[in-house]
PDB file of C-alpha atoms in Angstrom:
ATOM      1  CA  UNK A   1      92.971  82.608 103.603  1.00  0.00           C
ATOM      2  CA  UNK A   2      96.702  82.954 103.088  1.00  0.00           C
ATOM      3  CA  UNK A   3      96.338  85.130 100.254  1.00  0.00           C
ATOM      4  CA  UNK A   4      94.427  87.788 102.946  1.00  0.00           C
ATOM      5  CA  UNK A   5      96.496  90.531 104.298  1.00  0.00           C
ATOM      6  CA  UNK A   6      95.813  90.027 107.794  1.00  0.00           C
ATOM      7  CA  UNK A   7      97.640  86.535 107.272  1.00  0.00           C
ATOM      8  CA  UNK A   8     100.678  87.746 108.522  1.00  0.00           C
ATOM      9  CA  UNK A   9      99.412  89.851 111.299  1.00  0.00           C
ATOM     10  CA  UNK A  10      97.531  86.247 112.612  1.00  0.00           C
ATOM     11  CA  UNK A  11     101.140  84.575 112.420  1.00  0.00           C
ATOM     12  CA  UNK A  12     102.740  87.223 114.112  1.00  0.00           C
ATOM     13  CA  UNK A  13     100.710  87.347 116.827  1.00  0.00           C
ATOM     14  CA  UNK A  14     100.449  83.660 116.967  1.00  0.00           C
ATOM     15  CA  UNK A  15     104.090  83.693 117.334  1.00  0.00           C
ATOM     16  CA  UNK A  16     103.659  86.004 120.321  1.00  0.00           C
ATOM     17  CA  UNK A  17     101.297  83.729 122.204  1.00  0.00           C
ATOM     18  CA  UNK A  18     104.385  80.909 121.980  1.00  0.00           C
ATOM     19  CA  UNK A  19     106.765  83.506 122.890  1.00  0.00           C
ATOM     20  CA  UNK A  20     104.426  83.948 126.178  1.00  0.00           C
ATOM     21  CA  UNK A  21     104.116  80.501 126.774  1.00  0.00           C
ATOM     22  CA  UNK A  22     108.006  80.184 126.479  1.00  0.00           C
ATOM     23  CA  UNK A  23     108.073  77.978 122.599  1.00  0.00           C
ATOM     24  CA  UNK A  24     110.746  80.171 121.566  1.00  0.00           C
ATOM     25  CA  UNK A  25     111.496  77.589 118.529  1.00  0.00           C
ATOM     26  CA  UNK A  26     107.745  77.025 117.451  1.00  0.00           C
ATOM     27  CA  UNK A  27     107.422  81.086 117.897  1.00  0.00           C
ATOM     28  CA  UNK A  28     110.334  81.799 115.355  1.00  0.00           C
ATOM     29  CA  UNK A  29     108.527  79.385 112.958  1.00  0.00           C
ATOM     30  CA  UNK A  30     105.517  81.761 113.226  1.00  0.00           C
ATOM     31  CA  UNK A  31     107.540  85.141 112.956  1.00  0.00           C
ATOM     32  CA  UNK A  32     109.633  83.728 109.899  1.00  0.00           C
ATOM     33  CA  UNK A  33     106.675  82.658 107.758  1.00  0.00           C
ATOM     34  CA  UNK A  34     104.329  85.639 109.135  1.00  0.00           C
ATOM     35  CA  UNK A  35     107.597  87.631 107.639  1.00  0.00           C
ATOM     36  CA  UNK A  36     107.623  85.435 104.373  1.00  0.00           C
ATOM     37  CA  UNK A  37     103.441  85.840 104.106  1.00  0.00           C
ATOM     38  CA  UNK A  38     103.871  89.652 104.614  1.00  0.00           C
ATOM     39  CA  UNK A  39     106.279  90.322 101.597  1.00  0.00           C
ATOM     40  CA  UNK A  40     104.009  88.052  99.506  1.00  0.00           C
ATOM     41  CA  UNK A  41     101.195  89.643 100.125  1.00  0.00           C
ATOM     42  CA  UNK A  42     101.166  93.113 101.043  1.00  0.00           C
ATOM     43  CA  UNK A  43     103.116  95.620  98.600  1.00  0.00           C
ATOM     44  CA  UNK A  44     104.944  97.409 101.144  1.00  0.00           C
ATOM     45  CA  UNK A  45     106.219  94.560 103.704  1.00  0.00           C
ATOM     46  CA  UNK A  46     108.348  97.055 105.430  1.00  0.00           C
ATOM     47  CA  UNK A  47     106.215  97.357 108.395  1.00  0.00           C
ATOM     48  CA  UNK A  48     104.817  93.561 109.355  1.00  0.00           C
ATOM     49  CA  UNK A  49     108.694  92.737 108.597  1.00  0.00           C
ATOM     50  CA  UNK A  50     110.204  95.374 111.370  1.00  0.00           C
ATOM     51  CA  UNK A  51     107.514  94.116 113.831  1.00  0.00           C
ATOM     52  CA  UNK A  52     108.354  90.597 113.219  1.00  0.00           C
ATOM     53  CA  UNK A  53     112.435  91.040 113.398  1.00  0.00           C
ATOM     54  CA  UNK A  54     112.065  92.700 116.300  1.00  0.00           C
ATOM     55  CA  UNK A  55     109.798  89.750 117.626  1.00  0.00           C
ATOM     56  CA  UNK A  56     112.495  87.365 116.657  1.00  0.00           C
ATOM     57  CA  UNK A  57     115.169  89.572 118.174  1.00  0.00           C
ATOM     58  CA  UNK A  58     113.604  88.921 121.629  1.00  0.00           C
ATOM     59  CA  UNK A  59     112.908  85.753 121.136  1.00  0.00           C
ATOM     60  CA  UNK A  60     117.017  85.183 120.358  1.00  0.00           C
ATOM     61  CA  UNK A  61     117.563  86.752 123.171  1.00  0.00           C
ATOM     62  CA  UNK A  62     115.606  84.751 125.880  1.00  0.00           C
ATOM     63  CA  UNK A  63     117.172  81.347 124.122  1.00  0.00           C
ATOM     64  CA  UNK A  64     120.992  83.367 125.011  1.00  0.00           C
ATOM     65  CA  UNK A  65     121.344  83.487 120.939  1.00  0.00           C
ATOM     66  CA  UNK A  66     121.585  87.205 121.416  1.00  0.00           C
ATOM     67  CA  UNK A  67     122.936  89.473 124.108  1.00  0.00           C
ATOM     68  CA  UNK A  68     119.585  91.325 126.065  1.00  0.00           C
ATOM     69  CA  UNK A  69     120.813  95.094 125.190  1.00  0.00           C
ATOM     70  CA  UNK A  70     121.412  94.586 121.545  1.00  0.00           C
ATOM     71  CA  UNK A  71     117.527  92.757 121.349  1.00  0.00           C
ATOM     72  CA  UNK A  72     116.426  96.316 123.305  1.00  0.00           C
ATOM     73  CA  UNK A  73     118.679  98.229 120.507  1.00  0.00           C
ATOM     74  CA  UNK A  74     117.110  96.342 117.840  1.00  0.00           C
ATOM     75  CA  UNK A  75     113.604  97.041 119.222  1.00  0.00           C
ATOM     76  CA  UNK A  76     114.750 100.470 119.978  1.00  0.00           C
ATOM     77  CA  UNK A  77     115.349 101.400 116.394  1.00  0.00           C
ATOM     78  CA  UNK A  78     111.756  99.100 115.336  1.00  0.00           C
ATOM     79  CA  UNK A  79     110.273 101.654 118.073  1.00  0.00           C
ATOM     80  CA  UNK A  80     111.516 104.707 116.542  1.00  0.00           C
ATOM     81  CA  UNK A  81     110.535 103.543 113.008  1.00  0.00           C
ATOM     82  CA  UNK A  82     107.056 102.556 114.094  1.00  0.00           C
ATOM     83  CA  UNK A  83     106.201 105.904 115.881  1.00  0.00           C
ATOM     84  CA  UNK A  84     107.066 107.788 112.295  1.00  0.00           C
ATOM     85  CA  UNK A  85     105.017 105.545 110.376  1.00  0.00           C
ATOM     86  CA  UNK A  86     101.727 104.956 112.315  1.00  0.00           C
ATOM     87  CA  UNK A  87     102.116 107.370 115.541  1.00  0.00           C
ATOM     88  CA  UNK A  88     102.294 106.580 119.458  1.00  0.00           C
ATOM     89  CA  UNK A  89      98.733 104.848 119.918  1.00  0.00           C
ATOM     90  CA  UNK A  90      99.388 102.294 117.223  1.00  0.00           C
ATOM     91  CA  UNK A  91      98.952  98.981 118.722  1.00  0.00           C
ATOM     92  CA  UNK A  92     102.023  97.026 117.413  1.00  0.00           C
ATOM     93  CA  UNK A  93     103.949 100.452 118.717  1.00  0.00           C
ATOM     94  CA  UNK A  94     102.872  99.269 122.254  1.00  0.00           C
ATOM     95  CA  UNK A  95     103.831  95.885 121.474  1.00  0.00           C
ATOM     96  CA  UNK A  96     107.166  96.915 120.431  1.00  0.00           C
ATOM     97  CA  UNK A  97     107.786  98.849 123.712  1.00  0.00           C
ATOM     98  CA  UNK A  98     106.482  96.320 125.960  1.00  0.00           C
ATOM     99  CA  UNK A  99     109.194  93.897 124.299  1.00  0.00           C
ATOM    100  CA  UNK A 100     111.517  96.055 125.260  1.00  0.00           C
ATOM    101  CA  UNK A 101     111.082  96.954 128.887  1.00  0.00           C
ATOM    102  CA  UNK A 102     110.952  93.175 129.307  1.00  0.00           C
ATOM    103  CA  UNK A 103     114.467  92.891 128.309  1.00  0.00           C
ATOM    104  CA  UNK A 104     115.334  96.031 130.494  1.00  0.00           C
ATOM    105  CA  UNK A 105     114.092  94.846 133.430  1.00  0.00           C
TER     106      UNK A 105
END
């Protein structure tokens, strides 16, 4: 249900699956109501929101919206932020970095 936390989390990685499939515009739906679901539901959207910019910061960048090295700064900082809040073996950490190196490469 759309009231459940995990709401967001479901659009966001829904949104990842277009990414892969290269629909960048029908991804960016899913990150910006995944992002609107998260700071509806949960009382600290902090965290789904970081993961989801920095989703839609790579996504700008494959269309050309956004230059490839600030996309890797933006998921640089999300990196950074995630590691404080839920440590190095947290899965959407992994995501974050894998985002990354795709753009560095």
């Amino acid at each position: 249900p759309e009231s459940d936390p995990i709401h967001s989390q479901i659009l966001y990685t829904r949104g990842l699956g277009l990414l892969a499939r290269g629909e960048l515009d029908q991804a960016d739906a899913c990150f910006v109501e995944g992002e609107s679901a998260a700071a509806r539901i949960l009382g600290d959207p902090r965290s789904p929101q970081l993961h989801i910019q920095a989703a839609r910061a790579w996504a700008r960048s494959l269309q050309g919206e956004e230059h490839h090295g600030e996309a890797a700064r933006d998921l640089q900082v999300t990196e950074r932020v995630m590691l404080a809040e839920r440590g190095p073996e947290n899965t959407f950490v992994e995501h974050i970095k894998l985002l990354r190196r795709s753009l560095e490469s």
